XYZ file of C-alpha atoms in Angstrom:
408
model
C 36.569 214.344 71.591
C 33.285 215.602 73.262
C 33.123 216.804 76.615
C 35.735 219.452 78.465
C 38.904 218.612 78.914
C 41.670 219.829 81.980
C 42.502 223.198 81.489
C 39.838 224.509 79.088
C 38.250 227.704 80.030
C 34.992 226.440 81.019
C 36.905 223.581 83.608
C 38.718 226.257 85.211
C 35.522 228.553 85.713
C 33.734 225.456 87.469
C 37.219 224.882 89.835
C 37.144 228.512 90.638
C 33.571 228.843 91.225
C 33.754 225.368 93.479
C 36.556 227.053 95.245
C 34.553 230.333 95.972
C 31.499 228.403 96.944
C 33.472 226.180 99.622
C 35.107 229.608 101.011
C 31.714 230.777 101.490
C 30.798 227.623 103.169
C 33.486 227.551 105.345
C 33.683 231.359 106.245
C 30.213 232.722 105.724
C 28.957 236.076 103.799
C 31.997 237.682 101.807
C 32.712 240.579 100.062
C 33.904 240.567 96.442
C 37.321 241.738 97.640
C 37.640 239.155 100.029
C 36.956 236.481 97.877
C 39.434 237.490 95.261
C 42.131 237.816 97.879
C 41.330 234.249 99.081
C 40.912 232.523 95.632
C 43.625 234.824 94.086
C 41.477 236.149 91.462
C 41.036 239.557 90.121
C 38.448 241.935 90.676
C 36.977 241.801 87.521
C 37.208 237.848 87.475
C 35.802 237.592 90.850
C 33.115 239.782 89.848
C 31.927 237.925 86.880
C 32.232 234.397 89.435
C 29.648 235.984 91.447
C 27.420 237.549 88.696
C 27.772 233.696 87.295
C 26.756 231.943 90.473
C 24.008 234.690 91.250
C 22.239 233.722 88.329
C 22.719 230.013 88.686
C 21.147 230.459 92.138
C 23.950 229.186 94.182
C 24.789 232.573 95.786
C 22.723 235.453 97.321
C 23.594 238.872 97.987
C 23.090 239.218 101.656
C 23.711 242.320 103.223
C 26.625 245.086 103.162
C 29.885 244.963 105.372
C 30.272 248.576 107.236
C 32.754 250.095 109.350
C 35.300 250.843 106.492
C 36.281 253.719 104.806
C 33.946 254.670 101.245
C 30.939 252.839 100.279
C 29.841 249.963 102.048
C 30.606 246.481 100.418
C 27.873 243.766 99.409
C 28.129 240.809 100.986
C 27.291 237.290 99.268
C 26.273 234.138 100.809
C 25.776 230.315 99.747
C 22.274 230.174 98.746
C 20.689 228.136 101.531
C 17.617 227.139 99.502
C 19.865 225.542 96.529
C 19.447 221.999 97.783
C 18.141 220.463 100.828
C 19.239 216.864 102.321
C 17.744 214.727 105.263
C 19.371 211.927 107.405
C 17.750 209.248 109.290
C 19.067 207.851 112.995
C 17.660 204.164 113.535
C 17.539 202.102 116.354
C 15.462 199.619 117.942
C 13.487 202.346 120.071
C 12.974 205.149 117.404
C 13.984 207.069 114.195
C 15.234 210.587 114.225
C 14.993 212.434 110.712
C 16.322 215.929 110.405
C 16.315 217.912 107.052
C 19.265 220.185 106.655
C 19.632 223.115 104.063
C 23.108 223.055 101.337
C 24.754 225.356 104.282
C 24.543 222.294 106.523
C 21.656 224.285 108.592
C 19.369 221.862 110.197
C 16.105 223.544 108.993
C 13.477 220.692 110.299
C 13.841 217.612 112.665
C 11.159 214.920 113.974
C 11.374 211.524 116.082
C 9.025 208.607 115.827
C 9.238 206.358 118.768
C 9.409 202.710 117.366
C 9.113 200.801 120.677
C 6.756 197.377 120.076
C 6.055 198.342 116.408
C 5.547 195.388 114.159
C 8.642 194.136 112.136
C 6.225 194.601 108.690
C 6.442 198.686 109.234
C 9.595 199.504 108.327
C 8.887 201.472 105.219
C 6.131 203.071 106.796
C 7.988 204.126 109.962
C 10.937 205.528 107.425
C 8.436 207.401 105.455
C 6.603 209.178 108.679
C 9.838 209.951 110.429
C 11.058 211.537 107.195
C 7.700 213.340 106.005
C 7.883 214.802 110.156
C 11.211 216.276 109.166
C 10.383 217.341 105.835
C 6.985 218.961 106.925
C 8.904 220.761 110.115
C 11.125 222.518 107.530
C 8.212 223.333 105.247
C 9.258 221.262 102.212
C 7.684 218.137 100.577
C 9.890 215.038 99.781
C 10.344 216.129 96.443
C 12.280 219.417 97.576
C 14.877 216.855 98.757
C 17.912 215.974 96.928
C 19.314 212.759 98.785
C 18.618 210.888 101.872
C 21.131 208.739 103.955
C 19.756 206.794 106.567
C 22.421 205.233 109.182
C 21.625 201.719 110.934
C 23.146 199.604 113.516
C 25.443 196.793 111.556
C 25.516 196.976 107.713
C 23.976 196.076 104.613
C 25.767 193.910 102.765
C 26.712 195.231 99.547
C 26.450 191.545 97.948
C 22.922 190.711 98.997
C 21.135 193.859 100.194
C 20.643 192.088 103.692
C 21.202 194.011 106.972
C 23.619 192.185 108.745
C 25.228 192.437 112.521
C 22.119 194.027 113.786
C 19.564 191.354 114.882
C 17.993 193.579 117.469
C 16.674 195.763 114.498
C 13.220 194.114 113.983
C 11.601 194.442 110.557
C 15.358 195.384 108.715
C 16.316 192.230 107.567
C 13.715 191.483 104.541
C 15.965 191.109 101.307
C 12.955 193.271 99.679
C 13.750 196.149 102.250
C 15.586 198.615 100.154
C 13.587 197.834 97.007
C 10.596 198.878 98.790
C 12.218 202.044 100.205
C 13.659 203.076 96.571
C 9.692 202.477 95.453
C 7.884 205.131 97.751
C 11.285 207.322 97.871
C 11.595 209.265 94.739
C 15.363 210.680 95.766
C 18.279 208.865 95.849
C 18.794 206.940 99.105
C 21.845 205.592 100.955
C 22.457 203.593 103.614
C 25.184 203.773 106.043
C 26.697 201.798 109.301
C 25.665 204.187 112.284
C 29.101 204.492 113.891
C 30.894 205.272 110.391
C 28.435 208.013 110.184
C 29.821 209.141 113.498
C 33.100 209.139 112.086
C 32.041 211.036 109.256
C 30.685 213.983 111.421
C 34.107 213.760 113.403
C 36.249 213.898 110.155
C 33.714 217.331 108.856
C 33.275 219.200 112.040
C 35.352 217.281 115.350
C 37.796 215.963 116.736
C 39.310 214.046 113.315
C 39.246 217.291 111.287
C 42.724 217.429 109.146
C 43.249 213.741 109.914
C 43.407 211.146 107.134
C 43.975 208.102 109.490
C 42.101 207.136 112.617
C 39.971 205.047 114.556
C 36.882 206.052 116.206
C 35.617 203.621 119.087
C 31.973 203.924 119.836
C 30.406 203.102 123.159
C 26.617 203.396 123.845
C 24.512 200.479 123.534
C 26.906 198.513 121.606
C 30.621 198.969 121.354
C 31.567 199.475 117.564
C 34.416 201.027 115.471
C 35.105 203.124 112.417
C 38.121 202.703 110.446
C 39.275 205.546 108.428
C 42.179 205.109 105.864
C 43.773 207.496 103.398
C 40.606 209.735 104.295
C 38.196 207.450 103.304
C 35.693 205.115 105.549
C 36.656 201.115 105.511
C 33.673 199.084 105.147
C 34.737 195.421 104.427
C 33.816 192.933 102.168
C 30.300 193.048 104.074
C 30.201 196.066 105.698
C 31.379 194.636 108.906
C 34.528 196.518 109.086
C 34.500 198.245 112.693
C 32.134 195.226 114.441
C 34.439 195.005 117.003
C 31.972 194.087 120.019
C 32.497 190.868 118.144
C 36.001 190.773 118.629
C 37.859 188.076 120.872
C 39.925 189.546 123.887
C 42.025 188.246 126.725
C 40.055 188.645 129.783
C 36.920 186.986 128.386
C 35.365 184.019 127.381
C 34.840 183.103 124.267
C 31.482 183.787 122.649
C 30.575 181.307 119.454
C 27.860 181.927 117.046
C 28.741 185.548 117.723
C 26.092 186.838 115.312
C 23.286 184.763 116.921
C 24.350 186.020 120.299
C 24.783 189.343 119.015
C 27.750 189.477 121.199
C 31.415 189.107 121.242
C 34.565 188.888 123.595
C 35.125 192.742 123.482
C 31.246 193.407 124.152
C 31.480 191.228 127.341
C 34.792 192.760 128.439
C 33.961 196.379 128.001
C 30.148 197.138 127.107
C 27.516 198.968 128.736
C 26.561 195.625 130.490
C 29.641 195.505 132.198
C 29.316 198.609 134.714
C 26.824 197.567 136.834
C 28.733 194.061 137.503
C 31.796 196.018 138.179
C 29.738 198.578 140.711
C 28.756 195.549 142.569
C 31.939 193.705 142.772
C 33.567 197.326 144.153
C 31.214 197.440 146.836
C 29.202 200.557 145.322
C 26.406 200.976 147.370
C 24.977 203.982 145.715
C 24.501 202.270 141.927
C 20.941 202.570 139.893
C 19.002 200.008 140.434
C 16.892 200.568 137.591
C 17.115 200.966 133.563
C 18.430 199.873 130.563
C 22.218 198.269 130.294
C 23.427 201.935 128.600
C 21.492 204.163 131.257
C 22.733 202.052 134.391
C 26.197 202.161 132.771
C 26.448 206.452 131.786
C 25.061 206.794 135.428
C 27.561 205.252 137.094
C 30.795 206.359 134.647
C 28.978 210.007 135.047
C 29.234 209.777 138.854
C 32.853 207.905 139.095
C 33.988 210.750 137.055
C 32.439 213.354 138.591
C 33.984 211.937 142.215
C 37.438 211.760 140.683
C 37.530 215.553 139.267
C 36.184 216.579 142.450
C 38.497 214.858 144.813
C 36.183 213.170 146.699
C 38.310 209.868 146.829
C 41.960 209.007 146.058
C 43.011 206.535 143.546
C 41.766 203.411 145.845
C 38.252 204.583 145.919
C 35.567 202.637 144.419
C 34.609 205.028 142.086
C 38.453 205.826 140.775
C 38.525 201.994 140.648
C 35.506 201.227 138.565
C 37.127 203.747 136.069
C 40.681 201.958 136.207
C 38.857 198.629 135.503
C 36.716 200.027 132.756
C 39.499 201.583 130.993
C 41.586 198.456 131.176
C 38.929 196.691 129.565
C 38.620 199.288 126.815
C 42.349 199.675 126.016
C 42.622 195.689 125.780
C 40.334 195.856 122.534
C 41.656 198.941 121.448
C 45.160 197.410 121.384
C 44.453 195.068 118.841
C 42.996 197.538 116.637
C 46.188 199.733 117.117
C 48.527 196.851 116.248
C 47.026 196.359 112.836
C 45.812 199.800 112.012
C 48.501 202.075 113.584
C 46.136 204.992 113.647
C 47.542 208.638 113.579
C 44.372 209.345 116.254
C 41.630 207.351 118.217
C 38.338 209.005 118.678
C 36.743 208.276 121.721
C 32.981 208.574 121.424
C 29.626 207.727 122.492
C 27.569 208.438 125.526
C 30.055 206.126 127.957
C 32.963 208.041 126.879
C 31.285 211.506 127.176
C 29.924 210.815 130.582
C 33.545 209.511 131.697
C 35.284 212.575 130.356
C 38.973 213.299 130.899
C 39.122 211.142 133.742
C 38.550 208.111 131.789
C 40.436 208.954 128.413
C 43.133 209.705 130.412
C 43.047 206.198 132.103
C 42.429 204.566 128.678
C 45.349 206.236 127.346
C 47.717 204.895 129.646
C 46.715 201.788 129.509
C 46.703 201.616 125.743
C 50.483 202.945 125.938
C 51.220 199.940 127.813
C 49.578 197.560 125.647
C 50.259 198.814 122.664
C 53.467 199.126 120.397
C 52.387 202.569 119.022
C 50.870 205.512 120.968
C 48.262 207.179 119.318
C 46.979 210.265 120.614
C 43.527 209.674 122.102
C 40.917 212.484 121.676
C 37.508 212.697 123.277
C 34.822 213.144 120.307
C 33.523 216.608 119.647
C 30.163 215.891 117.999
C 27.774 214.986 121.033
C 24.473 216.183 119.603
C 22.974 213.622 117.929
C 26.510 212.670 115.869
C 24.608 209.745 114.071
C 22.113 212.042 112.810
C 24.815 214.901 111.653
C 26.965 212.365 110.163
C 24.291 211.315 107.781
C 23.623 214.884 107.032
C 27.201 215.573 106.118
C 27.388 212.205 104.025
C 24.227 213.420 102.238
C 25.627 217.118 101.856
C 28.854 215.926 100.835
C 27.474 214.170 97.333
C 24.777 216.593 96.972
C 27.277 219.892 97.001
C 29.253 217.994 94.380
C 26.325 217.568 92.158
C 24.693 221.185 92.601
C 27.870 222.691 92.769
C 29.178 221.618 89.531
C 28.930 224.523 87.007
C 30.841 222.822 84.360
C 27.481 220.934 83.020
């Protein structure tokens, strides 16, 4: 039978190669002796491994380790130029693109503002943003191994059309994915933006080491990502996690939710409710202008700071604002917990970030009373462009599997 079989020398060599490359990615430059100890390989075998990887262009000698008796040890690192990937974070206002080398280091970035852009210019917008990041990295499109694009909503795997994101102009054409494939020479994948935040948190943030978790996102809209047995659960149409549409107690039923682009949970605990809560609580210094998200972030941030500084007791208006907002968030979250029973819940997005520990603690306390199980609530760690980071991490995972496979 043609091909490699488990246990053959070539397969074992490839497994050792990949183990060494993963260690170099995790720890940075290592000596031959250190690689041997971490992998359990003998010094001669570790030397052969490094020579093989260096000849394949996957590792490079990167200096020496000083400070020990005897000759300085040669250090080796993953060759950052072995592959490059790109990620795009798309919303209704802008596209942010970034390029990373195979180590995960961001080497180029570009932001394209898109307000008022014509809906028929999506392909041009994507290529302009991508080319800007590629140029910033000193590369060309041909130098990219893979691109991952994150958008609100999700592309239905059965039809190829974007769903759950009616506010994103131009992205709903049934021919869009074919048009993008025609102008981009590398593999291109599309993923929901909140799912990509979960990828970032799973690989670099609060969810590292956890195979079952829910990520609740609150910025322009409410969304969730569901990770079960280490894998994203996307659902039949890609809509798993579109919890903004979830009917919840305390909010009127929203019918025709896709046309309204809102639902009960969004109306109960989305960004748009903070200004109303501030008025009801008599908060006189609430921001008078800005988008729902900007106003909400400012209010939540002020409330958290006031509570942390001890400027008001638990009965104060800002404390009450956090209390009522936390109750709304926990109400929807309780439904997710009842169905999924996750190990942890990661709270991510600007509103959670600005609310900090005062908001997180209140949501946890409310959820403990509303849900039968008690998952730990953790604040997200990836706060700088988390969608973009997740897109890069997703692209890197597949690209490393391809580039680091020395069995072929």
